[in-house]
Amino acid sequence: MGDRRRRRRLAAALAAAGLAFGTAACGSGSGGAGSGDPNTLEVWTRSDPDSAATYDRVFAAFTKKTGIKIDYQPVVNFDQQLQARASTKDLPDVMINDTALMGSYQSQGLLKPIEPDSIAGHDQISAKSWSSTVGLDGKHYGIPYSRQAMTLMIRKDWLKKLGLTAPTTWQQMLDVAKAFAGRDPDGDGRKDTYGIVAPGSAMNGYAAWWGAGFLWQGGAQIIEPDGKGRYRPSMDSAAAVRTVTWMKDNLFCGARGVLQPGAVSAVTGTATNFQDGNAGMYMTGPYNITSFDTMLGKKTYEVVPAPAGPAGSDVLAEGENVYFGARTGKTHQERELAAFLVSAEGQKIGMTSVDGHQPVVRIPTNSTLDAAKVRGDARWSVVQKAYETASEQFPNAPDFAPIKQDTADSLNALFTYCGSDVRSGLKELNETLAGDLKDQDLLK
Amino acid sequence: MTATVTAPARRRGPSKKAALPWLFLAPGLLLALVFKFLPMGKGIWLSFFKVRPFLGDKWVGLDNYTRVLSDHRFQDAIGHTLVLGVGISLGAILVGFLLALLLEGQARSLKIMRTAVFLPVVTATAVVGELWRLMYYPTSDGLVNSALGFLGIGPVPFLDNPDTALWATMAMGIWMAAPYNMVIILAGLAGVDRSLYEAAAMDGVSLWQRLRYITLPAIRPALGVVLTLAAIRGLRVFTEVYVLTGGGPAGSTDVWMTRAYTLGFSRNDLGGASAASVVLLCVTLLLTVTVNYFRKRGDVR
């Protein structure tokens, strides 16, 4: 009898332990700390620990001001985690992530529509910024939080040593790249320097992301709106063929060292040659300024506008929006948080770097602020000017993710095979893009 | 009368005994159910839908399967997966076997060597990928290229040339998997009757004959285990490719799982990604059953 009781107790203990372990593990996914508390918002940002430290300061100031607590989760692999949470139909209350993903999120029904008037301080955000948060149905699905545009980071000391100036056209850029690769700008007597850094892998769409500026500067578009809410693919245009051919012949298949070794398989995480000090130019976002200052030194490089192609010097503009997760019931607290994030106070905290941590607001969306003045750094005015006068964004209303990925796959293949036929490659891409638009019922 | 009394007691005895192992297994089974079998079932279910969690999933029948199987990038990925899966599996078995032969014995120095050789198995794949990327660096600064430079070869752009990227990935895969096979084969070698070697030495047989007629038959069960594991793991190769090349350049190292990953997380097509995963599950199951069938047939013979 006693034996049986012991066995029962043992069985019960094992079952309870199993259940407890199981439920504890399940719980970590959906019900983050405090998510049931109406005065606590669960907030996700796509951030590494470095920029998360800045967000911590932003949210601490918000809680101090309003009493609303924040259960903050910085998520590195944001898209995967978000899809996992979406499958349980339990999203974070507030998310801060890329503008270009808005169409993707909206097409999946992950976002709550937003009335701009309901956000205090909405009138301090420019109409241009607000227009980038309009979905296919004409409603707003995000609140503009931060903006940025790519600029050319270039080694000042190398230019000086070789008696060169920062390039303003594609041809000049090519000449400077060849000089950086061939004329030993670091003076170590070895041919171990390169001209331009390119994250040219197709992974996560990098080739399209980095190459977009060149396409626009060459007069090409990936897809074009018809003005009536529909789009047509346009990568088979003469301008696209000309531009991609120029990129292939001069950058990826051109003189040795124009691009860093391994450019066709590089992503931003592995394309570190600029900060490693062996490449002279990098067309990239201003979020890198903090780390370049630390690794290379502020005096070593300068920030200049992108060199112009035949059709201008437009670069890729990006940014982050504040999104409200669908079907969460904390509308008042969410609006309070959004209002604080876009207020001058909230944006200033996000723009400043403490202990060398990465700022999370680049170009402020609050029009009362000036990036260069807030930071006391004139280089930011180059970025702000590029954003305001010479930049384009990926279309945010359609689901741009498959379009970017297909474009990157195609460009990467053309850049890898130097003997490839650009015209037929781009024609094939155009057909694929037409399929993507048709899947979204957006093909003109 | 006696029979009617003893019969229920016999029935109760075995049932209690049979229940106890299940009780001990319960936590593990519960975890497997929650984290393995339910997600797997959900994946199979989702493969028949256009997945839109908040707008309602839309039933599309076999459309996802048709789309995945007719996509030329998936078709290319099948070829790469087979080459990589078979190459890594066989290469790792061969290298594992050679390592096991070299490192068999009780000497203290061998134990240290075995530990050193086993390290790739316990190192995170992301770290291994980063190390190999540095080793494959396409200029003479890279470790492999600097070694090749002494022989007057190169530098070879291992990961940036579509003709070499798959083989370079395979070499890393073999390096990572071989030590695991080595441990299993070492266990098999420990059971070989030493007197057979002594008898063979007295008969003056060659090294190859010793391997062919003594060692290989003796470690057949260990090789069976290694082969079954290789069949299970071979086709689902993912992390090695993802961390080293991301499927590039020009899709030359794209395998089934990297395509499924891109479909699911770069293109947000979870239905299609589920269908691709289910196809892989079915093929892996088929391959495992086939390998087991031939293994058992070999054992019987």
Short mmCIF file of C-alpha atoms in Angstrom, two decimals, chain A residues 4 7 10-11 14-15 17-19 21-22 25-26 79-81 83 85-91 101 104-110 190 192 194 201 203-205 256 261-266 270 273 278 326-327 399 401-403 405-406 409 412-413 416-417 428 432 436 439, chain B residues 12 16-17 20 22-28 30-31 34-35 42 46 50-57 67 72-73 130 133 137-141 155 157 159-163 241-252 254 259 261-270:
data_model
loop_
_atom_site.label_atom_id
_atom_site.label_comp_id
_atom_site.label_asym_id
_atom_site.label_seq_id
_atom_site.Cartn_x
_atom_site.Cartn_y
_atom_site.Cartn_z
CA ARG A 4 1.68 2.26 -4.30
CA ARG A 7 4.61 5.47 -6.77
CA LEU A 10 6.34 10.01 -7.72
CA ALA A 11 4.07 9.94 -10.77
CA LEU A 14 6.89 13.88 -12.43
CA ALA A 15 3.73 14.96 -14.18
CA ALA A 17 7.31 18.91 -13.07
CA GLY A 18 6.69 18.16 -16.72
CA LEU A 19 3.66 20.41 -16.85
CA PHE A 21 8.39 23.03 -17.33
CA GLY A 22 6.12 22.94 -20.34
CA ALA A 25 8.52 27.46 -21.58
CA CYS A 26 5.26 28.29 -23.37
CA ASP A 79 10.78 39.29 -38.37
CA GLN A 80 11.08 35.66 -37.33
CA GLN A 81 10.00 36.38 -33.78
CA GLN A 83 5.83 35.84 -37.28
CA ARG A 85 4.05 35.67 -32.13
CA ALA A 86 1.58 36.43 -34.91
CA SER A 87 0.88 32.71 -35.28
CA THR A 88 -0.31 32.71 -31.66
CA LYS A 89 -2.47 35.77 -32.41
CA ASP A 90 -0.85 37.64 -29.57
CA LEU A 91 1.28 40.57 -30.73
CA LEU A 101 7.86 46.52 -43.82
CA SER A 104 4.02 43.43 -45.42
CA TYR A 105 2.62 43.74 -41.90
CA GLN A 106 -0.58 45.35 -43.08
CA SER A 107 -1.17 42.66 -45.71
CA GLN A 108 -1.00 40.11 -42.91
CA GLY A 109 -3.38 42.11 -40.73
CA LEU A 110 -0.81 42.63 -37.97
CA ARG A 190 51.37 46.29 -49.85
CA ASP A 192 45.96 45.32 -49.45
CA TYR A 194 40.18 48.35 -51.64
CA SER A 201 24.76 39.11 -51.19
CA MET A 203 20.60 37.16 -48.40
CA ASN A 204 17.82 39.26 -46.84
CA GLY A 205 17.72 41.27 -50.08
CA ARG A 256 40.87 44.34 -59.19
CA PRO A 261 37.08 40.79 -51.81
CA GLY A 262 33.99 38.62 -51.43
CA ALA A 263 31.50 41.40 -52.20
CA VAL A 264 29.02 39.02 -53.90
CA SER A 265 28.66 37.01 -50.71
CA ALA A 266 28.88 39.86 -48.21
CA THR A 270 30.51 40.70 -42.86
CA ASN A 273 36.33 46.42 -44.55
CA ASN A 278 41.27 48.45 -45.55
CA ALA A 326 -3.63 44.48 -33.99
CA ARG A 327 -6.28 43.63 -31.41
CA ASP A 399 4.32 44.12 -49.50
CA ALA A 401 9.59 42.07 -49.06
CA PRO A 402 9.20 39.56 -51.96
CA ILE A 403 9.98 42.28 -54.52
CA GLN A 405 14.22 39.57 -52.35
CA ASP A 406 13.59 38.70 -56.01
CA ASP A 409 18.45 37.29 -56.18
CA ASN A 412 23.41 38.97 -57.22
CA ALA A 413 23.33 36.36 -60.00
CA THR A 416 28.40 36.90 -59.82
CA TYR A 417 28.50 35.64 -63.41
CA GLU A 428 13.32 37.44 -66.40
CA THR A 432 9.06 37.48 -61.62
CA ASP A 436 4.81 39.13 -57.14
CA ASP A 439 -0.02 37.70 -56.07
CA ARG B 12 -2.31 -6.21 -12.12
CA LYS B 16 1.95 -1.59 -12.88
CA LYS B 17 5.36 -2.52 -14.20
CA LEU B 20 6.30 2.98 -14.44
CA TRP B 22 5.84 5.68 -19.04
CA LEU B 23 5.66 7.79 -15.91
CA PHE B 24 9.38 8.46 -16.11
CA LEU B 25 9.04 9.20 -19.79
CA ALA B 26 6.07 11.52 -19.25
CA PRO B 27 7.98 14.82 -18.82
CA GLY B 28 10.09 14.15 -21.89
CA LEU B 30 5.15 16.11 -22.78
CA LEU B 31 7.97 18.40 -23.83
CA VAL B 34 4.50 20.62 -26.94
CA PHE B 35 7.70 21.60 -28.69
CA LYS B 42 0.64 22.81 -37.07
CA LEU B 46 -0.49 25.44 -42.36
CA LYS B 50 -2.28 31.03 -47.31
CA VAL B 51 -1.27 32.07 -43.80
CA ARG B 52 -2.71 35.35 -42.51
CA PRO B 53 -3.06 34.98 -38.74
CA PHE B 54 -5.08 38.13 -38.19
CA LEU B 55 -7.12 38.15 -41.37
CA GLY B 56 -7.95 34.47 -41.28
CA ASP B 57 -5.95 31.75 -43.00
CA ARG B 67 4.16 26.30 -56.23
CA HIS B 72 13.01 26.46 -60.46
CA ARG B 73 14.93 27.77 -57.46
CA GLU B 130 32.78 32.71 -39.02
CA ARG B 133 34.88 32.39 -43.60
CA TYR B 137 39.23 34.73 -47.15
CA PRO B 138 39.67 35.20 -50.89
CA THR B 139 43.04 36.97 -50.82
CA SER B 140 46.48 35.69 -49.86
CA ASP B 141 45.75 36.91 -46.30
CA PRO B 155 44.38 32.87 -54.30
CA PRO B 157 37.80 32.80 -54.18
CA LEU B 159 32.98 31.25 -51.38
CA ASP B 160 32.58 33.81 -54.16
CA ASN B 161 32.88 31.50 -57.12
CA PRO B 162 29.67 29.55 -57.85
CA ASP B 163 31.82 26.62 -59.03
CA VAL B 241 25.03 26.98 -45.47
CA TYR B 242 23.19 29.85 -43.79
CA VAL B 243 26.16 31.04 -41.75
CA LEU B 244 28.79 30.52 -44.43
CA THR B 245 27.20 31.66 -47.70
CA GLY B 246 23.52 32.41 -47.03
CA GLY B 247 22.76 30.33 -50.14
CA GLY B 248 24.87 32.47 -52.46
CA PRO B 249 26.56 33.50 -54.59
CA ALA B 250 23.92 33.41 -57.32
CA GLY B 251 22.03 30.70 -55.40
CA SER B 252 24.89 28.24 -55.99
CA ASP B 254 20.99 27.28 -51.91
CA ARG B 259 14.98 28.28 -49.71
CA TYR B 261 13.72 29.91 -44.77
CA THR B 262 13.84 32.65 -47.41
CA LEU B 263 10.26 31.88 -48.41
CA GLY B 264 9.05 32.00 -44.82
CA PHE B 265 11.02 34.89 -43.37
CA SER B 266 12.19 37.08 -46.28
CA ARG B 267 9.01 36.78 -48.29
CA ASN B 268 6.61 36.18 -45.36
CA ASP B 269 5.05 33.19 -47.12
CA LEU B 270 4.60 30.85 -44.17
#
